[in-house]
CSV table of N, CA and C in Angstrom, one decimal:
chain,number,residue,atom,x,y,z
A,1,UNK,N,39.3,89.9,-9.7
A,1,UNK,CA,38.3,89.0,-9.1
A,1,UNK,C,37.8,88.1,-10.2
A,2,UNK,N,37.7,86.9,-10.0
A,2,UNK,CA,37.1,85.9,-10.8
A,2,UNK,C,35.5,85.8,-10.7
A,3,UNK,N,35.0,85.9,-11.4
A,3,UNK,CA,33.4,85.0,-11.8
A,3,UNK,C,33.5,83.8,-12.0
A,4,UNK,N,32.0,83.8,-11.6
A,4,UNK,CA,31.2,81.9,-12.2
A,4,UNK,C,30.0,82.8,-11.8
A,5,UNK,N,29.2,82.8,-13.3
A,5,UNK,CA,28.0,82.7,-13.8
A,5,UNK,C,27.3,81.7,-13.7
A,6,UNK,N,26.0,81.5,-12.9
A,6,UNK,CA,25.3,80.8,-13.1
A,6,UNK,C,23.9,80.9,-14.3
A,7,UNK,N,23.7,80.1,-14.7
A,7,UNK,CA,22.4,79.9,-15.7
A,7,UNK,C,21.6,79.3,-15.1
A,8,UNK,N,20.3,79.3,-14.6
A,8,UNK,CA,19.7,77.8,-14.6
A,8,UNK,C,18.4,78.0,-15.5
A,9,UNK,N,18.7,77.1,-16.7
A,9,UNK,CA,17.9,76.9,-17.7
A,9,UNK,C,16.8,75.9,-17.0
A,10,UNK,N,15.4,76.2,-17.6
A,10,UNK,CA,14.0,75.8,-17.2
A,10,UNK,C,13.4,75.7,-18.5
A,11,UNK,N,12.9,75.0,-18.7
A,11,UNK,CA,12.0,73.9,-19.4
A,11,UNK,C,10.8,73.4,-18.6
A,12,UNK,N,9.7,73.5,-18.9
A,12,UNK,CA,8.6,72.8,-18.4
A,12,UNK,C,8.3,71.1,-18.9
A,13,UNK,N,8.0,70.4,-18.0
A,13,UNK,CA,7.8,69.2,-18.5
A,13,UNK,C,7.1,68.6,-17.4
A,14,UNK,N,5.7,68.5,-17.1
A,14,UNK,CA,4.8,68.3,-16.3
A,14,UNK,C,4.7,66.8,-15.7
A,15,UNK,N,4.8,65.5,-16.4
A,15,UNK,CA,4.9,64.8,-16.8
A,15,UNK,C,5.7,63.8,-16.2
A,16,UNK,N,7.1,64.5,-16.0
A,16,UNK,CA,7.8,63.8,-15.2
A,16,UNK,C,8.4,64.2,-13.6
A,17,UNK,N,8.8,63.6,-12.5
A,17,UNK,CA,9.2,64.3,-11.3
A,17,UNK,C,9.8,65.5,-11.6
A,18,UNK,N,10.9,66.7,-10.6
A,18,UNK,CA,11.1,67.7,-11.2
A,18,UNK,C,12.5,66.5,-10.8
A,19,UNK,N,13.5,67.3,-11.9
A,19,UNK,CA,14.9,66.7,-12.0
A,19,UNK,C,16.0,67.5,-12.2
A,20,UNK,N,16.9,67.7,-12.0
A,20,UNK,CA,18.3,68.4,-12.5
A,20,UNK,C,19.2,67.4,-13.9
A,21,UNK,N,18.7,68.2,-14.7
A,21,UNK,CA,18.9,67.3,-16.5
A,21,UNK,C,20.4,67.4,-16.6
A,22,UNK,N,21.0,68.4,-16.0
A,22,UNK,CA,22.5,68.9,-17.3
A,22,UNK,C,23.1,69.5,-16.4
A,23,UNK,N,24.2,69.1,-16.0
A,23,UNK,CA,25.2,70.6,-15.9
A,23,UNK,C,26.1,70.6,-17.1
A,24,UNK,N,26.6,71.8,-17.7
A,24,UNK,CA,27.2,72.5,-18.5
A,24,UNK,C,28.7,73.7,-17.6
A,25,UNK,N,29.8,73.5,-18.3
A,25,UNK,CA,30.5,75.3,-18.0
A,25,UNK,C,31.0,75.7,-19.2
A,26,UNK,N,31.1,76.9,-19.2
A,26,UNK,CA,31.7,77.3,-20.6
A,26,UNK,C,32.8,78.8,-19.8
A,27,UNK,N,33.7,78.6,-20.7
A,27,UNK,CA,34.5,80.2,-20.5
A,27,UNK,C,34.3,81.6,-21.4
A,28,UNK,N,34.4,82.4,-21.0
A,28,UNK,CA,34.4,83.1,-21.4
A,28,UNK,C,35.6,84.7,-21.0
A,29,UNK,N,35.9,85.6,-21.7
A,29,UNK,CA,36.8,86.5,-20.9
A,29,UNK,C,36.3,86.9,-20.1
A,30,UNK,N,34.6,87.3,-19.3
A,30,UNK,CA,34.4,87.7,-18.1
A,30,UNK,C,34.2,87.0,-17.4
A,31,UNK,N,34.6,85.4,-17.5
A,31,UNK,CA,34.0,84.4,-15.8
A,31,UNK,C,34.1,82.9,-16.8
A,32,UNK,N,33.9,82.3,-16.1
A,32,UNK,CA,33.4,81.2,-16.3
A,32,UNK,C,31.5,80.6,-16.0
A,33,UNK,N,30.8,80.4,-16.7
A,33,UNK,CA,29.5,79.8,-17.1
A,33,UNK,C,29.4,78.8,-16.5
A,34,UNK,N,28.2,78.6,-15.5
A,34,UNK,CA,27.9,77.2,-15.1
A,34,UNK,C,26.3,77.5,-15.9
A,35,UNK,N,25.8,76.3,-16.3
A,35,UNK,CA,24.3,76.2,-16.5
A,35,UNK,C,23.8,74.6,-16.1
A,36,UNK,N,23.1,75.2,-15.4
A,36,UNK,CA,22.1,74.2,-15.1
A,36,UNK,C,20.6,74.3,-15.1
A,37,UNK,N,20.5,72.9,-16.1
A,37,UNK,CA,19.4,72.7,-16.6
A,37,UNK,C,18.3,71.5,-15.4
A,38,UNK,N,17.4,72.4,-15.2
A,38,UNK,CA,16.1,71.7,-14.5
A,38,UNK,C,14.8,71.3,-15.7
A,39,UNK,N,13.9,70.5,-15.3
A,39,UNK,CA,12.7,70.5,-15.9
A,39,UNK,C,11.7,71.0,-15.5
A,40,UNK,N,11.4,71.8,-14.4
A,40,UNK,CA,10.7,72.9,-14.0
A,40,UNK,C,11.7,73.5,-12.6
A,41,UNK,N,10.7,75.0,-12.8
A,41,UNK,CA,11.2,75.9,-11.6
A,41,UNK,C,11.2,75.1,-10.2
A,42,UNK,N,12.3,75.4,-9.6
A,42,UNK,CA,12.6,74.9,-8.2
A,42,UNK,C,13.7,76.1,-7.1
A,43,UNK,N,13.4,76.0,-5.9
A,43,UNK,CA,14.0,76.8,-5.3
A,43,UNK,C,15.3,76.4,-4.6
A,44,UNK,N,16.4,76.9,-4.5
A,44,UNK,CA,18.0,76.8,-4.5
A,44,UNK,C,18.4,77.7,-3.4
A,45,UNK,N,19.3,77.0,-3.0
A,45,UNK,CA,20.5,77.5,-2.3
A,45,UNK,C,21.8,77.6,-2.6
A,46,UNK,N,22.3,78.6,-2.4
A,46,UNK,CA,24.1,78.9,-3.0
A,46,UNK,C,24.5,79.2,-1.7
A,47,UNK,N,25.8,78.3,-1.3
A,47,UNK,CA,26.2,78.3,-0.5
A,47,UNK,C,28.0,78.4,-1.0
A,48,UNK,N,28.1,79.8,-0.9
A,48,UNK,CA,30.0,79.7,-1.0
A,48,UNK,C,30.8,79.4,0.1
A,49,UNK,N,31.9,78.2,-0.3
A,49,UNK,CA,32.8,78.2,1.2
A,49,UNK,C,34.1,78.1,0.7
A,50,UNK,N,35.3,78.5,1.5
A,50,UNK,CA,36.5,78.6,1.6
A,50,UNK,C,37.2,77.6,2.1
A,51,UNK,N,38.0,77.5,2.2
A,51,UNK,CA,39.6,77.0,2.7
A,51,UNK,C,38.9,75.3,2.6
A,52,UNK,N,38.9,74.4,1.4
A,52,UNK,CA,39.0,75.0,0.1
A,52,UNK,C,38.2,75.7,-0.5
A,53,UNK,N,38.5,76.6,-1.8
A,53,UNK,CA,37.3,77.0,-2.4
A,53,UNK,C,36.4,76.5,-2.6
A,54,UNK,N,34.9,76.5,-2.5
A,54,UNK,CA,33.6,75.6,-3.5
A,54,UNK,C,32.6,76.5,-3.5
A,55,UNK,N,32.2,76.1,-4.3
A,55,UNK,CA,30.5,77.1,-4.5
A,55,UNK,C,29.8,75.5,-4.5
A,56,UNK,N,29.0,75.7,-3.6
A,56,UNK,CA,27.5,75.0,-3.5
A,56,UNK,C,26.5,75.1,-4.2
A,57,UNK,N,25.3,74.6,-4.8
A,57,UNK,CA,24.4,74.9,-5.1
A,57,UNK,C,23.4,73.5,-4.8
A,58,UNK,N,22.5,73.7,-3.6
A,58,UNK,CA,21.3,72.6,-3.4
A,58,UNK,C,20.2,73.5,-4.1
A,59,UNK,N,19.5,72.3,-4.9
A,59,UNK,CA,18.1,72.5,-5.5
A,59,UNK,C,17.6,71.9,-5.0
A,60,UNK,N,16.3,72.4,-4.2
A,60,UNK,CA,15.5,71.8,-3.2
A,60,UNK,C,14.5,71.3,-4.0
A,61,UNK,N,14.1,70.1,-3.3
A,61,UNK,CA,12.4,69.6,-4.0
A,61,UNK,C,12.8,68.8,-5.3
A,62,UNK,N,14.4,68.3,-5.1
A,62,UNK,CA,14.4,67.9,-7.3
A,62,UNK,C,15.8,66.7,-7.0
A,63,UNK,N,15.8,65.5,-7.9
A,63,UNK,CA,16.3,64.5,-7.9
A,63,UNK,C,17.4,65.0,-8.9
A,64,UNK,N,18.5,64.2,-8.6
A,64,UNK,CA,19.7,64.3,-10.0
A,64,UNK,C,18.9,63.2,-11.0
A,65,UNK,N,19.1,63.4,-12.0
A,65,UNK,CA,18.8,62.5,-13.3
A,65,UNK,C,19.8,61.5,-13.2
A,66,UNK,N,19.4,59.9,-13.1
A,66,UNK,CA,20.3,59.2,-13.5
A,66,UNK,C,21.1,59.3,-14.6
A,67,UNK,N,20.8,59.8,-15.7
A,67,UNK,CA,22.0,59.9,-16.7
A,67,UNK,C,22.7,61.2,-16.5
A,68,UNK,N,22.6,61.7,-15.3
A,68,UNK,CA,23.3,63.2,-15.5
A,68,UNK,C,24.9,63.2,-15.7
A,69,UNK,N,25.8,63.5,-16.6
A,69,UNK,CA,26.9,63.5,-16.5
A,69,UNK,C,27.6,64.9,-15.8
A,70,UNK,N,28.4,65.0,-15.4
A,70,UNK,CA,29.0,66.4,-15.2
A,70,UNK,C,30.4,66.8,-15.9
A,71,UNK,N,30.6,68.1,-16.2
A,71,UNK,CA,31.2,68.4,-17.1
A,71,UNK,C,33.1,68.1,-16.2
A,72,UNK,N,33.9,68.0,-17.3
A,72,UNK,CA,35.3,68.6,-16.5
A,72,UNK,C,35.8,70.0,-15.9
A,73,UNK,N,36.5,69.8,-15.1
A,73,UNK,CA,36.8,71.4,-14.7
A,73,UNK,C,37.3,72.1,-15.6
A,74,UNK,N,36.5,73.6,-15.9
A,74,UNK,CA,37.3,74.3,-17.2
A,74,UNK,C,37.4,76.0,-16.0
A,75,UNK,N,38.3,76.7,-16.8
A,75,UNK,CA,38.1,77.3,-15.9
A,75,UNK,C,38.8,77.6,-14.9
A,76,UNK,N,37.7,78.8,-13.7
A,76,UNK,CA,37.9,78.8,-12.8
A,76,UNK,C,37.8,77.3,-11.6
A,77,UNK,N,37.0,76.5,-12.4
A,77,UNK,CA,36.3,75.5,-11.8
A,77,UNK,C,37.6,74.5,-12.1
A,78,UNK,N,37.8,73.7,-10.9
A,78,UNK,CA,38.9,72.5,-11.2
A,78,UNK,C,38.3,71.4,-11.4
A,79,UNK,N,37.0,70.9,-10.9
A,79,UNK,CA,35.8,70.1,-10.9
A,79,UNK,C,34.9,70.3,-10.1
A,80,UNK,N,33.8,69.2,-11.1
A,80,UNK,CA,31.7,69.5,-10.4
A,80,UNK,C,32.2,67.9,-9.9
A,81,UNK,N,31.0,68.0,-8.8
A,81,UNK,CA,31.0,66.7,-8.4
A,81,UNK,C,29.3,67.3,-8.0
A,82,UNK,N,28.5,65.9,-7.6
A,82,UNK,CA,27.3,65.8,-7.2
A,82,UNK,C,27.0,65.3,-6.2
A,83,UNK,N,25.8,65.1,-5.3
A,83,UNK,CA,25.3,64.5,-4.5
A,83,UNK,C,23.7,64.7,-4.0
A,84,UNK,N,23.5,64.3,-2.8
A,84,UNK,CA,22.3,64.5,-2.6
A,84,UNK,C,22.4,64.4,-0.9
A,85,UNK,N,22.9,65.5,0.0
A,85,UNK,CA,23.0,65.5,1.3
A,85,UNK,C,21.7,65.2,2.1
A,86,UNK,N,21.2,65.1,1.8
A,86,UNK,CA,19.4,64.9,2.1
A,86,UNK,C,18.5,64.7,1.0
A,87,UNK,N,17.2,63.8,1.8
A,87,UNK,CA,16.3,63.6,0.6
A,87,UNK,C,15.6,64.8,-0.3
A,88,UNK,N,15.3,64.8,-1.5
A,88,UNK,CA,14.9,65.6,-2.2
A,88,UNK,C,15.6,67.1,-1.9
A,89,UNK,N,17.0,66.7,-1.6
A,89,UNK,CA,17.9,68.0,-2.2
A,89,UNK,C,19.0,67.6,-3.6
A,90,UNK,N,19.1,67.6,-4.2
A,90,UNK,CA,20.1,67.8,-5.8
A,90,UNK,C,21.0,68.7,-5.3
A,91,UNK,N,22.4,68.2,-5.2
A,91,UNK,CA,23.5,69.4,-4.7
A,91,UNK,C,24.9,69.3,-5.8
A,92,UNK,N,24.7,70.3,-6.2
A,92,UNK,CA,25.9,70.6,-6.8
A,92,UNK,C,27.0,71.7,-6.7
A,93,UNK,N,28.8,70.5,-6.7
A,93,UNK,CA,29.6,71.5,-5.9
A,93,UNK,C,30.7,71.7,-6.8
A,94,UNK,N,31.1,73.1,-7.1
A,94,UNK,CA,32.0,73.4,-8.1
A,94,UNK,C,33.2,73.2,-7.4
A,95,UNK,N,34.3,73.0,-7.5
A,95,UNK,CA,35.7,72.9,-6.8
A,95,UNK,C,36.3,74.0,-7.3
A,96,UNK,N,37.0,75.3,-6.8
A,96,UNK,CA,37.6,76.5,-7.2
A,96,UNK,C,38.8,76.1,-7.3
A,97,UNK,N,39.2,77.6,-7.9
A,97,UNK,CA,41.0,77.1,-7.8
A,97,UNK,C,41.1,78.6,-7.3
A,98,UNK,N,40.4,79.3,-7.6
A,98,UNK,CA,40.2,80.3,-6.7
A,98,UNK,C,38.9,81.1,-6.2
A,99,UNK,N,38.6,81.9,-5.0
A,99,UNK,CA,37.7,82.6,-4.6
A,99,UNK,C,37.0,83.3,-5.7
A,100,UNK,N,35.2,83.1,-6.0
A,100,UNK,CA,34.1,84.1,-6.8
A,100,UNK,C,33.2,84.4,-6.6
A,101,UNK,N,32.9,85.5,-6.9
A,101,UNK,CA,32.0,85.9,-6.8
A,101,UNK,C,30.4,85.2,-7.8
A,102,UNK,N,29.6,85.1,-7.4
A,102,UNK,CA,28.5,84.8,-8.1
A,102,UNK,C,27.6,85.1,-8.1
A,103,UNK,N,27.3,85.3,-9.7
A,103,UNK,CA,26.2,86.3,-10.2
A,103,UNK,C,25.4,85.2,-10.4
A,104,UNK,N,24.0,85.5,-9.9
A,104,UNK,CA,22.5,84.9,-9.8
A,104,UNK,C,22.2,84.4,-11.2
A,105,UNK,N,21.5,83.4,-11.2
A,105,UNK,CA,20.4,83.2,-12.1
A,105,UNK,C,20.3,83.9,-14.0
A,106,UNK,N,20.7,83.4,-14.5
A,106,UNK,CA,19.5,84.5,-15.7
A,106,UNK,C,18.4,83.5,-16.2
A,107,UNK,N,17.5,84.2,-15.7
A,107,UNK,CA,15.8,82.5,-16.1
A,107,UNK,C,15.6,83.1,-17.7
């Protein structure tokens, strides 16, 4: 069974809208790392689907950062792509090469 770990790193920053700053993936021998960095707490949806693989993730209430870049597929991940299926949702979609399981959060 494959992993994808998610991160989502939080930072406070009062100051400006809330935003989705970074995606990041990293490998490792037990999974592959996604982290995503916000500038405050926001509440999310993970949505996994099949045929083809993807892991979903909408952050509700939070804008993509115009300079956000997204990383290349490493990985279990073949590519992130972004969007925003509705206003004030931030959605990010990993593209699998195969089915994973995913483990929550570490704040």
């Amino acid at each position: 069974m494959l992993w994808l770990m998610l991160l989502l790193a939080l930072c406070w920053n009062l100051a400006e809208a809330r935003e989705l700053k970074s995606v990041a993936l990293r490998d490792s021998p037990t999974g592959t790392r996604a982290e995503i960095v916000l500038d405050s707490r926001a509440e999310y949806r993970l949505i996994p689907l099949s045929n083809p693989d993807r892991l979903v993730i909408d952050v509700l209430d939070t804008a993509l950062a115009p300079q956000l870049r997204l990383p290349a597929g490493s990985g279990v991940v073949k590519s992130v792509r972004s969007g925003s299926p509705e206003a004030g949702v931030a959605r990010i979609v990993f593209d699998l090469a195969a089915p994973v399981v995913a483990i929550g959060p570490n704040l």
